[in-house]
Structures are given as C-alpha cells and as structure tokens.
Amino acid sequence: MWAIVEAAGWPIWTIIAASVVSLAIILERLYTLRRGAVVPSGLLAQTLQEYRRVGDRDELLQKLHGHSPLGRLFAAGLRNVHGSREVMKESIEDEGRQVAYQLERLLTSLGTIAAMAPLLGLLGTVIGMIEIFGSQNGSGANPQQLAHGISVALYNTAFGLIVAIPSMMFYRYFRSKVDGLLVEMEAQAIKLVEVVHGERKNGS
C-alpha cells in the first residue's frame, strides 16, 4: 500500500486527507441518525401518559428536551400547551428548524468532499501529465520519469473516484434519511397537538 502511495506522488495525500474526513463524517452520522435515537418508538404514548399524570411541569419538559430530537419537539409544544393550537404548532415548527439543522450537520461537508475528490484526482492527473512531458528531452524520454508520471496520473484518478463514489452514495442516503425522519417527527408532533387540545376541549 505504501508503495502505491509513493508511486502516486504528493497529490495523493490531499485525497487521503479527504477520505479520512469523509469516513469520520459517515461513521458519526451513522451513529447519530439511528432511528431509535432520533424517533424513539413509544415516546408519544409515554409523553401523553406523563402529561396526563403531572401536566406540563418543568421536570417533564426538561426530560423530553434532553431525551431525543423528537422529545425536543414534544417539549416545545407542551411549553405552549395553554396557548391556542396554532401557537403550539408554531413553537413546534420553530424547534423543528433547529432540530433539522442538527440532523443535517456535516452533510454539506460530505457532499463537498464527494464533489471535490474527483477534482483532486484530476489535479494529480495533470501533475502526472506535466511530469510525462517533463521527461521529454533532446535525447528522448526518460523511462523512469515517464513511468512515474503515468503512475501519478492513474493512481490519483483512481483514488479520487474511490473516495468520491461512496461519499456521494452516503450523502444521498443521509439526506433521504433525514427527510424521512423529519416527516415522521412532524407527524407525531402534530398528533400530540391534536390529542392534547382535543382532551382540553373535551375537558372544558
């Protein structure tokens, strides 16, 4: 492996750095965007049960806010439970924008790496071509320098694509997953509003 890196020349190090950052982002997002951590099953039922038992106490709101992204939406809604249905929904939407920002964190960086890696490979290819042309002299081409230039060109092109393809695949996957999680969180938050305000109306 080290021999390949040496043959690829110094441009390969930029691609290796991009691959390390990409891998770190992918692993972090895989852990953070777990469905059970973002939209825990049964949280809506537990929240309604606790609300009916203790009301909108600060203990419940703090517990929900620190529980999960979905819990943050529930906490935002219950903070305004004594307002109108529209006020409660607006507070959930405001919190939802912050939650969406957190879920989408680092995805732009991953997409940038996916777009940048082929360009870094192209840079290595150009440098390799320059070395190839530089090997030409009055007595002909220097075989060793010619071979090195070809190695730089080909290895950098290949490594650039090797980094770009999975980065783009995971970027698209994470974007789709975040969109799906946000839709589900919105649906559950709206259900919370409808149930709570329905109970208040029936109880009044």
mmCIF file of C-alpha atoms in Angstrom:
data_model
loop_
_atom_site.group_PDB
_atom_site.id
_atom_site.type_symbol
_atom_site.label_atom_id
_atom_site.label_comp_id
_atom_site.label_asym_id
_atom_site.label_seq_id
_atom_site.Cartn_x
_atom_site.Cartn_y
_atom_site.Cartn_z
ATOM 1 C CA MET A 1 0.000 0.000 0.000
ATOM 2 C CA TRP A 2 2.826 2.367 0.884
ATOM 3 C CA ALA A 3 4.422 1.604 -2.472
ATOM 4 C CA ILE A 4 1.204 2.710 -4.216
ATOM 5 C CA VAL A 5 1.126 5.940 -2.210
ATOM 6 C CA GLU A 6 4.739 6.625 -3.100
ATOM 7 C CA ALA A 7 4.052 5.905 -6.761
ATOM 8 C CA ALA A 8 1.054 8.252 -6.736
ATOM 9 C CA GLY A 9 3.169 11.203 -5.608
ATOM 10 C CA TRP A 10 2.329 14.055 -3.254
ATOM 11 C CA PRO A 11 -1.158 14.836 -4.720
ATOM 12 C CA ILE A 12 -2.459 11.564 -3.249
ATOM 13 C CA TRP A 13 -2.098 12.990 0.266
ATOM 14 C CA THR A 14 -4.864 15.515 -0.367
ATOM 15 C CA ILE A 15 -7.148 12.675 -1.421
ATOM 16 C CA ILE A 16 -6.154 10.593 1.613
ATOM 17 C CA ALA A 17 -6.964 13.546 3.900
ATOM 18 C CA ALA A 18 -10.358 13.931 2.210
ATOM 19 C CA SER A 19 -11.037 10.205 2.637
ATOM 20 C CA VAL A 20 -10.262 10.356 6.368
ATOM 21 C CA VAL A 21 -12.641 13.304 6.865
ATOM 22 C CA SER A 22 -15.310 11.588 4.771
ATOM 23 C CA LEU A 23 -15.038 8.348 6.752
ATOM 24 C CA ALA A 24 -15.249 10.238 10.058
ATOM 25 C CA ILE A 25 -18.392 12.071 8.933
ATOM 26 C CA ILE A 26 -20.010 8.857 7.663
ATOM 27 C CA LEU A 27 -19.371 6.994 10.929
ATOM 28 C CA GLU A 28 -20.574 9.944 13.032
ATOM 29 C CA ARG A 29 -23.788 10.343 11.019
ATOM 30 C CA LEU A 30 -24.468 6.596 11.041
ATOM 31 C CA TYR A 31 -24.362 6.712 14.829
ATOM 32 C CA THR A 32 -26.237 9.995 15.264
ATOM 33 C CA LEU A 33 -29.017 9.298 12.761
ATOM 34 C CA ARG A 34 -30.043 5.974 14.249
ATOM 35 C CA ARG A 35 -33.808 5.761 14.148
ATOM 36 C CA GLY A 36 -34.065 4.734 17.789
ATOM 37 C CA ALA A 37 -32.020 7.761 18.852
ATOM 38 C CA VAL A 38 -33.930 10.307 16.746
ATOM 39 C CA VAL A 39 -37.507 8.990 16.750
ATOM 40 C CA PRO A 40 -37.779 6.553 19.688
ATOM 41 C CA SER A 41 -40.719 4.207 19.402
ATOM 42 C CA GLY A 42 -43.419 4.703 22.003
ATOM 43 C CA LEU A 43 -42.280 8.186 23.026
ATOM 44 C CA LEU A 44 -45.584 9.787 22.022
ATOM 45 C CA ALA A 45 -47.580 7.396 24.201
ATOM 46 C CA GLN A 46 -45.181 7.871 27.126
ATOM 47 C CA THR A 47 -45.339 11.651 26.757
ATOM 48 C CA LEU A 48 -49.133 11.678 26.750
ATOM 49 C CA GLN A 49 -49.220 9.383 29.779
ATOM 50 C CA GLU A 50 -46.819 11.609 31.731
ATOM 51 C CA TYR A 51 -48.659 14.766 30.658
ATOM 52 C CA ARG A 52 -51.974 13.372 31.892
ATOM 53 C CA ARG A 53 -50.315 12.434 35.174
ATOM 54 C CA VAL A 54 -48.257 15.541 36.024
ATOM 55 C CA GLY A 55 -49.230 18.174 33.452
ATOM 56 C CA ASP A 56 -46.690 20.485 31.833
ATOM 57 C CA ARG A 57 -44.221 20.562 34.707
ATOM 58 C CA ASP A 58 -40.650 21.713 34.117
ATOM 59 C CA GLU A 59 -39.335 18.265 35.061
ATOM 60 C CA LEU A 60 -41.242 16.660 32.213
ATOM 61 C CA LEU A 61 -40.220 19.340 29.721
ATOM 62 C CA GLN A 62 -36.538 19.103 30.645
ATOM 63 C CA LYS A 63 -36.636 15.331 30.456
ATOM 64 C CA LEU A 64 -38.204 15.436 26.998
ATOM 65 C CA HIS A 65 -35.796 18.109 25.735
ATOM 66 C CA GLY A 66 -32.774 16.008 26.663
ATOM 67 C CA HIS A 67 -34.279 12.708 25.538
ATOM 68 C CA SER A 68 -34.095 12.903 21.739
ATOM 69 C CA PRO A 69 -34.801 15.218 18.783
ATOM 70 C CA LEU A 70 -38.433 14.081 18.822
ATOM 71 C CA GLY A 71 -38.558 14.802 22.549
ATOM 72 C CA ARG A 72 -37.377 18.348 21.838
ATOM 73 C CA LEU A 73 -40.398 18.872 19.584
ATOM 74 C CA PHE A 74 -42.746 17.493 22.216
ATOM 75 C CA ALA A 75 -41.177 19.736 24.881
ATOM 76 C CA ALA A 76 -41.519 22.804 22.650
ATOM 77 C CA GLY A 77 -45.186 22.039 22.083
ATOM 78 C CA LEU A 78 -46.012 21.367 25.722
ATOM 79 C CA ARG A 79 -44.361 24.648 26.778
ATOM 80 C CA ASN A 80 -47.156 26.393 24.898
ATOM 81 C CA VAL A 81 -49.903 23.925 25.691
ATOM 82 C CA HIS A 82 -52.038 26.649 27.300
ATOM 83 C CA GLY A 83 -51.994 28.713 24.119
ATOM 84 C CA SER A 84 -54.005 28.103 21.007
ATOM 85 C CA ARG A 85 -53.451 25.154 18.727
ATOM 86 C CA GLU A 86 -51.754 27.437 16.191
ATOM 87 C CA VAL A 87 -49.339 28.809 18.793
ATOM 88 C CA MET A 88 -48.432 25.289 19.866
ATOM 89 C CA LYS A 89 -47.809 24.235 16.260
ATOM 90 C CA GLU A 90 -45.695 27.318 15.593
ATOM 91 C CA SER A 91 -43.486 26.589 18.588
ATOM 92 C CA ILE A 92 -43.004 23.035 17.326
ATOM 93 C CA GLU A 93 -42.121 24.318 13.858
ATOM 94 C CA ASP A 94 -39.554 26.737 15.306
ATOM 95 C CA GLU A 95 -37.924 23.961 17.299
ATOM 96 C CA GLY A 96 -38.171 21.684 14.279
ATOM 97 C CA ARG A 97 -35.980 24.020 12.235
ATOM 98 C CA GLN A 98 -33.259 23.786 14.877
ATOM 99 C CA VAL A 99 -33.600 20.021 15.043
ATOM 100 C CA ALA A 100 -33.385 19.784 11.247
ATOM 101 C CA TYR A 101 -30.185 21.833 11.299
ATOM 102 C CA GLN A 102 -28.656 19.434 13.836
ATOM 103 C CA LEU A 103 -29.673 16.368 11.844
ATOM 104 C CA GLU A 104 -28.236 17.829 8.634
ATOM 105 C CA ARG A 105 -24.979 18.850 10.321
ATOM 106 C CA LEU A 106 -21.835 17.846 8.390
ATOM 107 C CA LEU A 107 -23.824 16.645 5.378
ATOM 108 C CA THR A 108 -22.752 19.697 3.394
ATOM 109 C CA SER A 109 -19.129 18.846 4.162
ATOM 110 C CA LEU A 110 -19.685 15.280 2.993
ATOM 111 C CA GLY A 111 -21.260 16.497 -0.233
ATOM 112 C CA THR A 112 -18.352 18.884 -0.755
ATOM 113 C CA ILE A 113 -15.860 16.041 -0.394
ATOM 114 C CA ALA A 114 -17.867 13.950 -2.864
ATOM 115 C CA ALA A 115 -17.656 16.777 -5.410
ATOM 116 C CA MET A 116 -14.064 17.707 -4.603
ATOM 117 C CA ALA A 117 -12.414 14.266 -4.639
ATOM 118 C CA PRO A 118 -12.601 13.813 -8.455
ATOM 119 C CA LEU A 119 -11.112 17.294 -8.848
ATOM 120 C CA LEU A 120 -8.236 16.340 -6.560
ATOM 121 C CA GLY A 121 -7.767 13.231 -8.691
ATOM 122 C CA LEU A 122 -7.779 15.433 -11.787
ATOM 123 C CA LEU A 123 -5.149 17.635 -10.175
ATOM 124 C CA GLY A 124 -2.955 14.585 -9.673
ATOM 125 C CA THR A 125 -3.581 13.554 -13.271
ATOM 126 C CA VAL A 126 -2.489 16.967 -14.541
ATOM 127 C CA ILE A 127 0.639 16.869 -12.388
ATOM 128 C CA GLY A 128 1.385 13.387 -13.726
ATOM 129 C CA MET A 129 0.973 14.647 -17.292
ATOM 130 C CA ILE A 130 3.327 17.526 -16.551
ATOM 131 C CA GLU A 131 5.918 15.029 -15.346
ATOM 132 C CA ILE A 132 5.414 12.971 -18.504
ATOM 133 C CA PHE A 133 6.044 15.984 -20.702
ATOM 134 C CA GLY A 134 8.942 16.969 -18.472
ATOM 135 C CA SER A 135 10.589 13.630 -19.138
ATOM 136 C CA GLN A 136 10.988 14.551 -22.786
ATOM 137 C CA ASN A 137 14.385 15.877 -23.737
ATOM 138 C CA GLY A 138 16.615 16.091 -26.776
ATOM 139 C CA SER A 139 17.785 12.503 -26.431
ATOM 140 C CA GLY A 140 14.278 11.123 -25.948
ATOM 141 C CA ALA A 141 12.145 10.283 -22.921
ATOM 142 C CA ASN A 142 13.485 9.270 -19.538
ATOM 143 C CA PRO A 143 11.758 5.882 -18.985
ATOM 144 C CA GLN A 144 11.850 6.141 -15.198
ATOM 145 C CA GLN A 145 10.391 9.648 -15.119
ATOM 146 C CA LEU A 146 7.859 8.680 -17.783
ATOM 147 C CA ALA A 147 6.687 5.693 -15.721
ATOM 148 C CA HIS A 148 6.443 7.825 -12.597
ATOM 149 C CA GLY A 149 4.346 10.419 -14.398
ATOM 150 C CA ILE A 150 1.953 7.744 -15.642
ATOM 151 C CA SER A 151 1.683 6.296 -12.117
ATOM 152 C CA VAL A 152 0.875 9.696 -10.638
ATOM 153 C CA ALA A 153 -1.811 10.310 -13.260
ATOM 154 C CA LEU A 154 -3.539 6.935 -12.978
ATOM 155 C CA TYR A 155 -3.353 6.408 -9.225
ATOM 156 C CA ASN A 156 -4.682 9.871 -8.415
ATOM 157 C CA THR A 157 -7.576 9.475 -10.844
ATOM 158 C CA ALA A 158 -8.478 6.101 -9.349
ATOM 159 C CA PHE A 159 -8.191 7.205 -5.727
ATOM 160 C CA GLY A 160 -10.213 10.336 -6.396
ATOM 161 C CA LEU A 161 -13.085 8.231 -7.723
ATOM 162 C CA ILE A 162 -12.734 5.683 -4.910
ATOM 163 C CA VAL A 163 -13.286 8.481 -2.384
ATOM 164 C CA ALA A 164 -15.959 10.356 -4.345
ATOM 165 C CA ILE A 165 -18.306 7.460 -5.151
ATOM 166 C CA PRO A 166 -19.004 6.207 -1.585
ATOM 167 C CA SER A 167 -19.060 9.774 -0.267
ATOM 168 C CA MET A 168 -21.791 10.699 -2.735
ATOM 169 C CA MET A 169 -23.721 7.495 -2.011
ATOM 170 C CA PHE A 170 -23.721 8.151 1.747
ATOM 171 C CA TYR A 171 -24.529 11.835 1.218
ATOM 172 C CA ARG A 172 -27.650 10.920 -0.752
ATOM 173 C CA TYR A 173 -28.544 8.219 1.784
ATOM 174 C CA PHE A 174 -28.231 10.569 4.747
ATOM 175 C CA ARG A 175 -30.200 13.326 3.018
ATOM 176 C CA SER A 176 -33.036 10.901 2.307
ATOM 177 C CA LYS A 177 -32.928 9.519 5.841
ATOM 178 C CA VAL A 178 -33.038 12.978 7.421
ATOM 179 C CA ASP A 179 -36.017 13.945 5.250
ATOM 180 C CA GLY A 180 -37.859 10.795 6.296
ATOM 181 C CA LEU A 181 -37.108 11.334 9.991
ATOM 182 C CA LEU A 182 -38.287 14.941 9.833
ATOM 183 C CA VAL A 183 -41.562 13.942 8.193
ATOM 184 C CA GLU A 184 -42.198 11.320 10.874
ATOM 185 C CA MET A 185 -41.326 13.697 13.701
ATOM 186 C CA GLU A 186 -43.660 16.322 12.281
ATOM 187 C CA ALA A 187 -46.487 13.790 12.039
ATOM 188 C CA GLN A 188 -46.045 12.666 15.659
ATOM 189 C CA ALA A 189 -45.765 16.248 16.918
ATOM 190 C CA ILE A 190 -48.971 17.222 15.142
ATOM 191 C CA LYS A 191 -50.675 14.182 16.656
ATOM 192 C CA LEU A 192 -49.538 15.341 20.093
ATOM 193 C CA VAL A 193 -51.097 18.758 19.474
ATOM 194 C CA GLU A 194 -54.369 17.276 18.288
ATOM 195 C CA VAL A 195 -54.642 14.836 21.198
ATOM 196 C CA VAL A 196 -53.746 17.379 23.878
ATOM 197 C CA HIS A 197 -56.050 20.089 22.544
ATOM 198 C CA GLY A 198 -58.808 17.536 21.968
ATOM 199 C CA GLU A 199 -58.552 16.450 25.594
ATOM 200 C CA ARG A 200 -58.587 20.052 26.803
ATOM 201 C CA LYS A 201 -61.640 20.810 24.697
ATOM 202 C CA ASN A 202 -63.445 17.713 25.927
ATOM 203 C CA GLY A 203 -62.474 18.506 29.493
ATOM 204 C CA SER A 204 -63.605 22.136 29.333
#
